[in-house]
Coordinates of C-alpha atoms and ligand atoms in Angstrom, one line a residue:
M50 CA 66.3 -54.5 -170.2
N51 CA 66.6 -56.2 -173.2
F52 CA 65.6 -53.4 -176.1
S53 CA 64.8 -56.7 -178.0
L54 CA 61.6 -57.0 -175.8
I55 CA 60.5 -54.1 -177.5
V56 CA 61.1 -55.2 -180.7
D57 CA 59.8 -58.5 -180.6
T58 CA 56.7 -57.1 -179.1
F59 CA 56.3 -54.3 -181.7
E60 CA 56.9 -56.8 -184.9
Q61 CA 54.3 -58.7 -183.4
M62 CA 51.8 -55.7 -182.9
E63 CA 52.8 -54.3 -186.5
Q64 CA 51.7 -57.8 -188.2
T65 CA 48.2 -58.1 -186.6
S66 CA 44.7 -56.5 -187.5
S67 CA 43.0 -57.8 -184.2
R68 CA 42.7 -54.8 -181.5
L69 CA 42.6 -57.5 -179.0
A70 CA 45.8 -59.5 -179.9
L71 CA 47.3 -56.1 -179.9
T72 CA 46.5 -55.6 -176.1
D73 CA 47.4 -58.9 -175.3
Y74 CA 51.2 -58.3 -176.7
L75 CA 51.0 -55.0 -174.6
V76 CA 49.7 -57.1 -171.4
S77 CA 53.1 -59.3 -171.5
L78 CA 55.3 -56.5 -172.5
L79 CA 54.2 -54.6 -169.2
K80 CA 54.2 -57.4 -167.3
R81 CA 58.3 -57.5 -168.1
T82 CA 59.3 -54.6 -168.3
P83 CA 61.0 -53.5 -164.6
S84 CA 58.9 -50.7 -162.7
D85 CA 61.6 -48.2 -162.7
I86 CA 61.4 -47.7 -166.3
I87 CA 57.3 -49.0 -166.9
D88 CA 57.0 -45.3 -167.5
K89 CA 59.5 -44.6 -170.2
V90 CA 58.3 -47.9 -172.2
I91 CA 55.1 -46.5 -171.7
Y92 CA 56.5 -43.2 -173.7
L93 CA 58.0 -45.5 -176.2
I94 CA 55.1 -47.5 -177.0
Q95 CA 53.5 -44.2 -177.9
G96 CA 56.6 -43.3 -179.8
K97 CA 57.5 -40.4 -177.8
V98 CA 59.7 -39.5 -175.3
C99 CA 57.8 -37.7 -172.5
P100 CA 53.9 -36.5 -172.3
D101 CA 53.0 -34.0 -174.6
F102 CA 52.7 -31.4 -173.0
E103 CA 55.9 -31.3 -172.3
G104 CA 56.4 -30.2 -175.5
I105 CA 59.3 -31.8 -176.9
E106 CA 60.2 -33.0 -179.7
L107 CA 62.9 -35.4 -181.0
G108 CA 63.1 -33.1 -184.1
L109 CA 66.1 -34.8 -186.0
A110 CA 65.6 -33.9 -190.2
E111 CA 65.3 -36.5 -192.6
K112 CA 68.7 -35.6 -194.2
M113 CA 70.6 -36.0 -191.1
A114 CA 69.1 -39.2 -190.4
I115 CA 70.3 -40.0 -193.1
R116 CA 74.1 -38.8 -193.0
A117 CA 73.4 -40.5 -189.2
L118 CA 72.7 -44.2 -191.4
A119 CA 76.0 -43.4 -193.3
Q120 CA 78.2 -42.5 -190.9
S121 CA 77.0 -45.8 -188.7
A122 CA 78.0 -48.0 -191.5
G123 CA 80.8 -46.1 -192.9
V124 CA 79.5 -46.0 -196.6
D125 CA 78.3 -42.7 -198.7
V126 CA 75.1 -40.9 -198.3
P127 CA 74.2 -41.2 -202.0
I128 CA 74.5 -45.2 -201.2
I129 CA 71.8 -44.9 -198.1
E130 CA 69.3 -42.8 -200.0
E131 CA 69.4 -45.2 -203.0
I132 CA 68.6 -47.6 -200.3
Y133 CA 66.0 -45.3 -198.5
R134 CA 64.3 -44.8 -202.1
K135 CA 64.1 -48.8 -202.7
T136 CA 62.6 -49.2 -198.9
G137 CA 60.6 -46.2 -198.8
D138 CA 61.0 -46.2 -195.0
L139 CA 63.8 -45.1 -192.7
G140 CA 63.4 -47.2 -190.3
D141 CA 63.3 -50.4 -192.7
A142 CA 66.6 -48.7 -194.9
A143 CA 68.0 -48.5 -191.1
K144 CA 67.5 -52.4 -191.1
E145 CA 68.8 -53.0 -194.1
V146 CA 72.1 -50.8 -193.5
A147 CA 72.8 -52.5 -191.1
K148 CA 72.8 -55.9 -192.7
L149 CA 75.5 -54.9 -194.5
K150 CA 78.1 -54.2 -191.1
N151 CA 79.8 -56.9 -190.1
Q152 CA 77.4 -58.0 -187.2
T153 CA 79.2 -60.7 -185.0
T154 CA 81.7 -58.0 -183.8
L155 CA 79.6 -55.6 -183.0
F156 CA 77.2 -56.9 -180.6
D157 CA 78.9 -58.0 -177.9
D158 CA 76.9 -56.1 -175.4
K159 CA 73.3 -56.1 -175.7
M160 CA 71.5 -52.7 -176.3
T161 CA 69.1 -51.9 -173.7
V162 CA 65.7 -49.9 -173.4
E163 CA 68.0 -47.6 -171.1
R164 CA 70.2 -46.8 -173.5
V165 CA 68.2 -46.3 -176.3
Y166 CA 65.9 -44.4 -174.1
S167 CA 68.1 -41.8 -172.8
T168 CA 69.7 -41.4 -175.9
L169 CA 66.4 -40.4 -177.9
D170 CA 65.8 -38.5 -174.1
K171 CA 69.6 -36.7 -175.0
I172 CA 68.1 -36.1 -178.7
A173 CA 65.4 -34.6 -178.3
R174 CA 66.7 -31.9 -175.2
T175 CA 69.5 -31.2 -178.0
L176 CA 69.0 -27.5 -179.2
G177 CA 70.1 -24.4 -180.3
P178 CA 72.9 -23.7 -182.8
G179 CA 74.9 -27.0 -184.2
S180 CA 71.9 -28.9 -182.5
Q181 CA 71.5 -30.7 -185.4
E182 CA 75.4 -32.0 -185.6
A183 CA 75.1 -33.3 -182.3
K184 CA 72.2 -34.9 -183.0
L185 CA 73.7 -37.1 -185.5
R186 CA 76.4 -38.1 -183.7
L187 CA 74.0 -39.3 -180.9
V188 CA 71.8 -41.3 -183.8
S189 CA 74.8 -42.8 -185.4
S190 CA 76.8 -43.8 -182.2
L191 CA 73.1 -46.0 -180.9
L192 CA 72.9 -47.1 -184.4
N193 CA 76.9 -48.8 -184.2
N194 CA 75.8 -50.9 -181.7
A195 CA 72.4 -52.1 -182.8
T196 CA 71.4 -55.3 -184.2
P197 CA 69.2 -54.7 -188.1
R198 CA 65.9 -55.5 -186.2
E199 CA 66.4 -52.8 -183.3
S200 CA 68.0 -50.6 -186.0
R201 CA 64.7 -50.4 -187.8
Y202 CA 62.9 -48.9 -184.5
I203 CA 65.6 -47.2 -183.0
M204 CA 65.4 -45.4 -186.6
K205 CA 61.1 -45.3 -186.7
F206 CA 61.6 -43.5 -183.1
V207 CA 63.8 -40.5 -183.8
M208 CA 61.6 -40.2 -187.1
G209 CA 58.5 -40.4 -185.4
T210 CA 57.2 -42.5 -187.9
L211 CA 56.1 -45.6 -185.4
R212 CA 52.7 -46.7 -186.6
L213 CA 51.5 -49.4 -183.9
G214 CA 48.0 -47.7 -183.6
I215 CA 48.1 -47.6 -180.0
A216 CA 45.0 -45.1 -178.3
D217 CA 45.8 -44.4 -174.9
Y218 CA 42.7 -46.0 -174.3
S219 CA 44.2 -49.7 -175.3
V220 CA 47.2 -48.2 -172.8
M221 CA 45.0 -48.2 -170.0
D222 CA 43.0 -51.5 -170.7
A223 CA 46.9 -53.5 -171.1
L224 CA 47.8 -51.7 -167.4
A225 CA 45.1 -52.7 -165.7
L226 CA 45.2 -56.1 -166.8
A227 CA 48.9 -56.4 -166.2
F228 CA 48.8 -54.5 -162.5
T229 CA 45.0 -55.6 -161.5
E230 CA 44.3 -58.5 -163.6
D231 CA 41.2 -56.6 -163.8
K232 CA 40.3 -54.2 -167.0
S233 CA 37.6 -52.6 -165.2
N234 CA 39.7 -50.7 -163.2
R235 CA 40.4 -48.7 -166.6
N236 CA 38.4 -46.2 -165.0
T237 CA 40.3 -45.7 -162.3
L238 CA 43.5 -44.9 -164.6
E239 CA 40.8 -42.8 -166.7
N240 CA 40.4 -41.0 -163.5
A241 CA 43.9 -40.3 -163.3
Y242 CA 44.9 -39.6 -166.6
N243 CA 42.2 -37.5 -166.7
V244 CA 43.9 -34.8 -163.9
S245 CA 47.4 -35.6 -164.6
S246 CA 47.3 -36.6 -168.7
D247 CA 50.5 -38.4 -168.4
L248 CA 50.3 -42.3 -168.9
G249 CA 53.5 -42.7 -168.2
A250 CA 53.7 -41.0 -164.3
I251 CA 50.1 -43.3 -164.2
A252 CA 52.0 -46.7 -164.7
K253 CA 54.8 -45.8 -162.4
L254 CA 52.3 -45.2 -160.1
L255 CA 50.3 -48.2 -160.2
S256 CA 53.4 -50.7 -160.9
T257 CA 55.4 -49.5 -157.7
T258 CA 52.9 -48.2 -155.0
G259 CA 49.2 -49.7 -156.6
L260 CA 45.9 -48.8 -157.4
E261 CA 45.0 -47.1 -154.2
S262 CA 48.0 -44.2 -154.9
V263 CA 46.6 -43.7 -158.7
K264 CA 42.9 -43.0 -157.2
S265 CA 44.7 -40.4 -154.8
L266 CA 46.5 -38.2 -157.8
Q267 CA 45.7 -34.6 -157.6
I268 CA 45.9 -31.6 -160.4
T269 CA 49.4 -30.3 -160.4
L270 CA 50.0 -27.4 -161.9
F271 CA 51.8 -27.2 -165.8
K272 CA 50.2 -31.0 -166.2
P273 CA 46.8 -30.2 -168.0
I274 CA 43.8 -31.7 -167.2
R275 CA 41.3 -33.1 -170.1
P276 CA 38.7 -31.4 -170.7
M277 CA 35.0 -31.1 -170.1
L278 CA 33.2 -31.4 -173.7
A279 CA 29.5 -30.6 -174.5
E280 CA 27.3 -33.0 -176.2
R281 CA 24.7 -31.1 -178.9
A282 CA 21.2 -30.1 -178.3
S283 CA 19.4 -28.9 -181.6
I284 CA 17.2 -26.0 -180.5
S285 CA 16.7 -23.6 -177.3
E286 CA 13.8 -25.9 -176.0
E287 CA 15.6 -29.1 -176.2
A288 CA 18.6 -27.2 -174.2
L289 CA 16.3 -25.3 -171.5
G290 CA 14.4 -28.1 -171.2
K291 CA 17.5 -30.7 -170.3
M292 CA 18.9 -28.3 -168.2
G293 CA 15.5 -27.9 -165.4
R294 CA 14.3 -24.8 -167.0
K295 CA 17.3 -22.4 -165.9
A296 CA 20.9 -22.3 -167.0
A297 CA 23.7 -20.0 -168.2
A298 CA 23.8 -19.1 -171.9
E299 CA 27.1 -18.3 -172.9
Y300 CA 28.9 -17.3 -176.4
K301 CA 30.5 -20.4 -178.2
L302 CA 33.3 -18.6 -179.7
D303 CA 35.1 -19.4 -183.3
G304 CA 38.7 -20.2 -181.9
E305 CA 41.1 -22.4 -180.0
R306 CA 40.7 -24.1 -176.5
I307 CA 43.2 -23.1 -174.3
Q308 CA 44.3 -23.9 -170.7
V309 CA 46.3 -21.6 -168.6
H310 CA 48.5 -22.7 -166.1
K311 CA 49.9 -20.1 -163.8
N312 CA 52.6 -20.3 -161.4
K313 CA 54.0 -16.6 -160.5
E314 CA 55.7 -15.3 -163.6
K315 CA 55.6 -18.4 -165.2
V316 CA 53.0 -19.1 -167.5
E317 CA 52.3 -22.1 -170.0
L318 CA 49.2 -22.5 -172.4
F319 CA 48.3 -25.7 -173.4
S320 CA 46.0 -27.3 -176.7
R321 CA 42.4 -29.1 -176.4
R322 CA 44.6 -31.9 -177.7
L323 CA 46.5 -30.8 -174.3
E324 CA 49.7 -29.8 -176.0
K325 CA 52.0 -27.2 -174.8
I326 CA 51.2 -24.1 -177.0
T327 CA 52.8 -21.1 -175.2
D328 CA 55.1 -20.5 -178.0
H329 CA 52.2 -19.6 -180.7
Y330 CA 50.4 -17.1 -177.9
P331 CA 53.8 -15.0 -176.7
D332 CA 51.2 -12.4 -176.6
V333 CA 48.5 -14.0 -174.3
A334 CA 51.3 -15.5 -172.1
E335 CA 52.8 -11.8 -171.1
A336 CA 49.5 -10.3 -170.6
I337 CA 48.4 -13.4 -168.3
K338 CA 50.8 -12.0 -165.5
S339 CA 48.6 -9.7 -165.0
I340 CA 46.3 -11.5 -163.3
R341 CA 46.2 -11.2 -159.9
V342 CA 46.7 -14.7 -158.3
D343 CA 49.5 -16.4 -157.4
E344 CA 48.7 -20.1 -159.2
A345 CA 45.8 -20.5 -161.5
I346 CA 44.7 -23.1 -164.3
L347 CA 41.9 -20.9 -166.2
E348 CA 39.9 -22.0 -169.6
A349 CA 39.1 -19.7 -172.5
E350 CA 38.6 -19.5 -176.2
V351 CA 41.7 -17.4 -177.9
V352 CA 39.9 -15.7 -180.9
A353 CA 41.5 -13.3 -183.6
I354 CA 39.8 -10.0 -184.1
N355 CA 39.9 -6.8 -185.9
T356 CA 41.3 -4.3 -183.8
N357 CA 39.8 -1.4 -185.6
T358 CA 36.2 -3.1 -185.0
D359 CA 36.8 -5.1 -182.3
E360 CA 34.8 -7.9 -184.5
F361 CA 35.5 -11.5 -183.8
L362 CA 37.7 -13.2 -186.2
P363 CA 37.0 -16.8 -188.1
F364 CA 38.8 -19.6 -186.5
Q365 CA 41.2 -19.9 -189.9
E366 CA 43.1 -17.0 -188.8
L367 CA 44.6 -18.7 -186.0
M368 CA 46.0 -21.2 -188.1
H369 CA 48.7 -17.9 -188.6
R370 CA 49.6 -18.4 -185.2
R371 CA 50.6 -22.0 -185.7
R372 CA 54.4 -21.2 -187.0
K373 CA 57.7 -22.4 -185.2
Y374 CA 59.4 -18.8 -187.1
G375 CA 58.1 -15.1 -187.4
I376 CA 56.1 -15.6 -184.7
K377 CA 56.8 -11.9 -183.8
L378 CA 55.1 -11.1 -187.1
A379 CA 52.7 -13.0 -186.9
V380 CA 51.9 -11.4 -183.2
E381 CA 51.8 -8.1 -184.7
N382 CA 49.2 -9.3 -187.9
Y383 CA 46.9 -11.5 -186.4
P384 CA 45.9 -10.3 -183.0
V385 CA 43.7 -12.2 -180.8
V386 CA 42.0 -11.7 -177.3
M387 CA 41.2 -14.5 -174.6
N388 CA 37.7 -15.2 -173.8
F389 CA 37.5 -16.7 -170.3
F390 CA 35.1 -19.3 -169.7
D391 CA 36.7 -21.4 -166.5
V392 CA 38.0 -21.7 -163.4
L393 CA 39.7 -25.4 -162.6
Y394 CA 42.0 -23.9 -159.8
I395 CA 43.4 -21.4 -158.1
D396 CA 46.8 -21.1 -154.9
G397 CA 46.5 -24.4 -153.8
D398 CA 42.4 -25.2 -154.5
N399 CA 41.2 -27.6 -156.7
K400 CA 37.8 -26.0 -158.2
T401 CA 36.5 -28.4 -159.7
S402 CA 33.9 -29.8 -157.8
L403 CA 32.2 -26.1 -157.2
T404 CA 29.6 -25.6 -158.9
Y405 CA 29.7 -23.5 -162.6
I406 CA 27.8 -20.5 -160.8
H407 CA 30.3 -20.5 -158.0
R408 CA 33.5 -20.9 -160.7
R409 CA 31.6 -18.1 -162.7
K410 CA 32.1 -15.8 -160.0
I411 CA 35.7 -16.6 -159.2
L412 CA 36.0 -16.2 -162.7
E413 CA 34.7 -12.5 -163.3
K414 CA 36.5 -11.4 -159.8
I415 CA 39.8 -12.4 -161.5
I416 CA 39.3 -11.3 -164.9
K417 CA 38.0 -8.1 -164.1
G418 CA 40.7 -7.2 -161.4
S419 CA 43.5 -7.9 -163.7
H420 CA 42.3 -4.8 -165.8
N421 CA 43.8 -6.0 -169.4
E422 CA 42.1 -5.4 -172.3
K423 CA 43.3 -8.8 -173.9
L424 CA 41.7 -10.6 -170.8
R425 CA 37.4 -10.9 -171.5
L426 CA 35.0 -12.8 -169.8
V427 CA 33.1 -15.0 -171.9
P428 CA 30.0 -13.4 -172.7
Q429 CA 27.4 -14.8 -170.7
T430 CA 23.7 -14.5 -169.2
I431 CA 21.2 -16.8 -166.9
V432 CA 18.2 -17.3 -169.2
E433 CA 14.7 -19.0 -167.9
K434 CA 12.8 -19.1 -171.1
S435 CA 13.5 -20.6 -174.6
E436 CA 13.0 -17.0 -176.3
Q437 CA 15.7 -15.4 -174.2
I438 CA 18.0 -17.9 -175.6
D439 CA 17.0 -17.4 -178.9
K440 CA 17.5 -13.9 -178.8
F441 CA 20.9 -14.3 -177.0
M442 CA 21.8 -16.4 -179.9
A443 CA 21.0 -14.1 -182.3
S444 CA 23.4 -12.0 -181.1
A445 CA 25.9 -14.3 -180.6
I446 CA 25.8 -14.9 -184.5
E447 CA 25.9 -11.1 -185.4
N448 CA 29.1 -10.7 -182.8
G449 CA 30.7 -13.8 -185.6
C450 CA 30.2 -16.9 -182.7
E451 CA 28.8 -20.5 -183.8
G452 CA 26.6 -20.4 -181.4
L453 CA 25.8 -20.6 -177.5
M454 CA 26.7 -23.1 -175.3
I455 CA 24.6 -23.9 -172.4
K456 CA 25.4 -24.5 -169.1
Q457 CA 24.0 -26.1 -165.6
L458 CA 24.2 -24.2 -163.1
T459 CA 24.5 -26.3 -160.5
S460 CA 27.5 -28.3 -162.7
T461 CA 30.6 -29.6 -161.6
Y462 CA 33.7 -29.3 -163.8
R463 CA 34.1 -33.0 -165.1
A464 CA 37.6 -33.7 -166.7
G465 CA 37.5 -35.5 -170.1
S466 CA 34.1 -36.6 -170.1
R467 CA 31.0 -35.0 -172.8
A468 CA 28.6 -34.3 -170.7
S469 CA 25.1 -33.4 -171.1
A470 CA 25.8 -30.3 -167.8
W471 CA 26.9 -28.8 -171.0
L472 CA 25.1 -28.3 -174.3
K473 CA 26.2 -26.3 -177.3
L474 CA 23.7 -25.2 -179.6
K475 CA 24.8 -24.3 -183.3
R476 CA 23.0 -22.7 -185.3
E477 CA 23.2 -24.8 -188.1
Y478 CA 21.4 -27.3 -186.0
R479 CA 18.2 -25.8 -186.4
S480 CA 17.6 -27.0 -189.9
D481 CA 16.8 -31.2 -190.5
I482 CA 20.6 -31.5 -192.1
A483 CA 22.5 -33.0 -190.1
D484 CA 24.9 -30.3 -188.0
T485 CA 29.0 -30.5 -188.9
L486 CA 30.7 -33.5 -187.7
D487 CA 34.7 -34.0 -187.5
L488 CA 36.2 -37.5 -188.9
V489 CA 39.3 -39.2 -189.7
I490 CA 40.6 -39.6 -192.9
T491 CA 41.5 -43.1 -193.1
G492 CA 42.3 -44.1 -197.1
A493 CA 42.3 -42.3 -200.3
L494 CA 41.5 -42.9 -204.0
Y495 CA 44.1 -41.3 -206.7
G496 CA 42.6 -38.4 -208.6
R497 CA 41.8 -37.7 -212.1
G498 CA 41.7 -34.8 -214.1
R499 CA 43.2 -31.6 -212.3
R500 CA 43.8 -34.2 -209.0
V501 CA 46.4 -36.4 -210.7
G502 CA 49.0 -36.8 -208.5
R503 CA 46.8 -35.6 -205.5
Y504 CA 44.0 -37.6 -203.9
G505 CA 40.1 -37.5 -205.7
A506 CA 38.4 -39.1 -202.3
L507 CA 39.0 -39.4 -198.7
L508 CA 37.8 -42.7 -197.1
L509 CA 36.5 -41.0 -194.0
G510 CA 35.9 -42.9 -190.7
A511 CA 33.5 -42.2 -186.9
Y512 CA 35.4 -42.8 -184.1
D513 CA 34.0 -46.1 -182.4
S514 CA 34.9 -45.5 -179.0
K515 CA 33.7 -48.8 -177.1
S516 CA 35.5 -50.3 -179.6
D517 CA 38.4 -47.9 -180.6
I518 CA 37.8 -48.5 -184.1
F519 CA 37.6 -45.8 -187.0
R520 CA 34.9 -46.9 -188.8
S521 CA 34.2 -45.7 -192.6
T522 CA 31.3 -43.2 -193.0
C523 CA 31.9 -41.6 -196.3
K524 CA 34.1 -40.9 -199.5
V525 CA 34.6 -37.0 -199.7
G526 CA 35.9 -34.9 -202.6
T527 CA 34.0 -31.6 -202.5
G528 CA 34.9 -28.3 -200.6
F529 CA 39.0 -28.7 -201.4
T530 CA 40.9 -25.1 -202.9
D531 CA 44.1 -25.7 -204.6
Q532 CA 46.0 -25.2 -201.8
L533 CA 43.6 -27.4 -199.1
L534 CA 44.1 -30.5 -200.9
E535 CA 48.0 -29.7 -201.6
E536 CA 48.3 -29.2 -197.5
L537 CA 46.4 -32.7 -196.7
Y538 CA 48.4 -34.3 -199.4
N539 CA 51.9 -33.3 -197.8
N540 CA 50.3 -34.0 -194.1
L541 CA 48.8 -37.1 -195.5
E542 CA 52.2 -38.0 -196.9
N543 CA 53.7 -38.6 -193.1
H544 CA 51.1 -41.5 -192.5
L545 CA 50.6 -43.3 -195.4
I546 CA 50.6 -47.1 -194.9
T547 CA 50.7 -50.0 -197.2
H548 CA 47.4 -51.9 -195.6
R549 CA 43.8 -50.9 -193.8
H550 CA 45.0 -50.4 -190.6
A551 CA 44.7 -52.3 -187.8
R552 CA 42.3 -49.7 -185.8
V553 CA 40.0 -48.9 -189.4
D554 CA 37.0 -50.9 -190.5
T555 CA 35.7 -50.2 -193.9
G556 CA 33.9 -52.1 -196.7
M557 CA 35.4 -49.8 -199.1
E558 CA 38.7 -50.7 -201.2
M559 CA 41.0 -47.5 -201.6
D560 CA 44.7 -46.7 -203.6
V561 CA 45.9 -45.7 -200.5
W562 CA 45.8 -45.9 -196.6
F563 CA 46.7 -43.7 -193.5
E564 CA 47.1 -43.9 -190.1
P565 CA 44.2 -42.4 -188.7
K566 CA 45.7 -39.3 -187.7
I567 CA 44.0 -36.3 -189.3
V568 CA 40.8 -35.4 -188.7
I569 CA 38.6 -33.1 -191.4
E570 CA 35.0 -31.1 -190.5
I571 CA 32.7 -31.8 -193.0
I572 CA 28.9 -30.7 -193.5
A573 CA 26.7 -33.2 -194.9
S574 CA 22.8 -33.1 -196.5
E575 CA 21.9 -36.4 -194.5
I576 CA 22.3 -39.0 -192.9
T577 CA 21.4 -42.6 -194.4
L578 CA 21.6 -46.2 -194.0
S579 CA 24.4 -48.0 -196.1
P580 CA 25.5 -51.5 -196.8
S581 CA 29.1 -50.4 -197.5
H582 CA 30.0 -47.8 -194.7
T583 CA 30.6 -49.4 -191.3
A584 CA 30.2 -47.0 -189.1
A585 CA 26.6 -47.7 -186.8
M586 CA 26.5 -51.2 -188.1
N587 CA 23.5 -53.0 -186.9
S588 CA 22.7 -50.2 -184.9
I589 CA 19.7 -49.2 -186.7
R590 CA 19.0 -52.2 -189.0
L591 CA 21.0 -55.2 -189.7
G592 CA 23.9 -55.4 -192.1
Y593 CA 23.1 -51.7 -192.6
G594 CA 25.6 -49.1 -191.6
L595 CA 25.2 -45.2 -191.6
A596 CA 26.5 -42.9 -194.2
L597 CA 26.5 -39.2 -194.9
R598 CA 25.0 -38.2 -198.2
F599 CA 26.4 -35.3 -199.8
P600 CA 29.6 -34.6 -198.0
K601 CA 31.5 -31.6 -198.2
F602 CA 34.8 -30.8 -196.1
T603 CA 34.3 -27.4 -194.7
G604 CA 38.3 -26.4 -195.1
K605 CA 38.7 -26.7 -191.3
I606 CA 41.3 -28.7 -190.6
R607 CA 41.1 -30.2 -187.1
Y608 CA 44.6 -30.2 -185.8
D609 CA 43.1 -29.4 -182.5
K610 CA 41.7 -32.4 -182.5
K611 CA 43.3 -36.2 -181.8
P612 CA 41.4 -38.4 -184.3
E613 CA 39.7 -39.7 -180.8
D614 CA 37.7 -36.8 -180.3
A615 CA 36.3 -37.3 -184.1
T616 CA 32.6 -37.5 -183.7
D617 CA 31.5 -41.0 -181.9
I618 CA 29.5 -43.7 -183.6
E619 CA 26.6 -43.0 -181.0
E620 CA 26.7 -39.1 -182.0
L621 CA 26.2 -40.4 -185.4
V622 CA 23.6 -42.8 -184.5
S623 CA 21.5 -40.0 -181.8
L624 CA 21.7 -37.2 -185.1
Y625 CA 20.6 -40.1 -187.3
K626 CA 17.4 -40.3 -184.7
K627 CA 17.1 -36.9 -184.7
Q628 CA 16.7 -36.5 -188.2
M629 CA 14.2 -39.1 -188.6
R630 CA 11.9 -37.8 -186.2
T631 CA 12.4 -34.5 -188.1
I632 CA 10.9 -36.5 -191.5
T633 CA 8.1 -37.8 -189.3
G634 CA 7.0 -35.1 -187.9
G635 CA 7.9 -36.0 -183.9
R636 CA 6.3 -39.3 -184.4
Ligands
ATP971 P1 33.3 -28.3 -182.1 O1 33.3 -29.2 -183.0 O2 31.7 -28.3 -182.2 O3 33.8 -26.8 -182.5 P2 34.5 -29.5 -180.1 O4 34.2 -31.1 -180.4 O5 36.0 -29.2 -180.1 O6 33.3 -28.7 -181.3 P3 32.2 -29.5 -178.0 O7 33.1 -29.5 -176.3 O8 32.2 -30.6 -178.5 O9 33.7 -29.5 -178.1 O10 32.3 -28.0 -177.8 C1 33.1 -27.5 -176.8 C2 33.9 -26.3 -177.5 O11 33.5 -25.0 -177.7 C3 34.8 -26.0 -176.9 O12 36.8 -27.3 -176.8 C4 35.3 -24.7 -177.1 O13 36.9 -24.9 -177.8 C5 35.2 -24.4 -177.5 N1 33.8 -23.3 -176.9 C6 33.5 -22.0 -177.3 N2 33.0 -21.2 -176.4 C7 32.8 -21.8 -175.3 C8 32.4 -21.7 -174.0 N3 32.0 -20.3 -174.2 N4 32.8 -22.6 -173.5 C9 33.1 -23.9 -173.5 N5 33.8 -24.1 -175.0 C10 33.6 -23.0 -175.5

């Protein structure tokens, strides 16, 4: 397949702000893609070479990419640096550099998708000493035969700066349309995605053996399952009512969610975003080996702990584990324990269709049988009265938890869905103010005074899952320490764009815009009607959206959340309604 087909499509996609048009371009690209490489094309659309859970990154340093460009064009590094300075993007620089070359003699052979993909894959898999030099050679050999427009995208892939803004859901829409002519089949694809987390593999199945084989896709070890999520409840009475007056209450620990996959001595750990994070917790991976079943998929919350007092420590402590180097020391200085709360698969058996009570029994047996103090069960009790919940809540809070999870005893595990079979009951919900919200940074205003050279306020959006768009709900400028401001600034640099992103909707004017990527946690005093913010526009009153009043950053950057995991517009609407009920005394 000619790589120019991808280039043409991506160029068109970059120039549109319409989501429908984005899907159309994708559909036409997918229809023209041969089945044997459709998985690769899907990964390229997502700017990757494989699904996230494989934990493989291209990992070429910027300095090396500049050298590769210099080599391919036969010019000195400072010339490339100058072009890069002017264009501000290495992809654009690669295009300019390629134009400098004598093109006519170079493009006898057409660049193919197969060649681009296999070289990118090699770059990603080249590791260890001398790997940067080897990667450099691979990039420059690819650039040698690429046209200027192709060079631009090759460089964007290599640097991880392809910014098409395509969410998984849009890719599924496009797949359903391209291969079944019916968008409603997206649901089948979504179910398959929930148990495999691999859109490339699903696309391949769909295009080769059809929709029926996608339907029969099974849980596979080391392919993470998309997590079941919880809805909110405000008070214990409400939670109990929704559960049919009998439920399990579990501590809601303030750590990181981990999905454990084990096959005998092989153990991998996946984050809530389903990225492989085994390297952050080698001590946990080792401890898991003491579990006495061959094959298992389990879920747990990993929490930092004070080993002297056995107290849980706040979520932020786990940040010390998010590093590539020096992990050995971090393991010693920041000990953790695993607190298991679910079992999804044991020795060839899918357990997700069993009831909660049944799964908990299996889990208790396995974890107790491991006799390993790092592996624990999430504290749990069965409740039938709201006073029991309140009492258990008090003990959870005293023990450093965020609150409770209330779980329906008869419920199955519903992968990838936010279901009312799980309710989260947090301490703050008890006041009339809104709960913390997880919002996506979409733009910023430059700072003044002490914040010159940094951002003064960030524009935040909630997720509108129905249309796959982030709609603005507030600007936030408080709650930032100097250190957090610096960290955010450096992170946001990687996502800077010159115009409002196609998936961002707002009535606000900003100094700069970002790809919607980074999620932060916000606490606010109230939700109000707003003529300029577009979140939930027209849902409460015509011409008005919902905005947060006195928003404040809590200090938590939610690295564990994808932008699509941010607070949904519907949650915002229900929080608003709840708040109004409280104000009017339930009338
Ligand atoms: P939040 O923003 O409240 O942390 P979330 O949006 O990350 O939640 P939810 O499904 O809304 O995800 O809340 C459940 C989260 O709480 C899980 O993802 C998990 O990380 C954490 N958690 C802590 N203890 C438990 C438990 N006992 N059972 C399930 N999840 C738990």
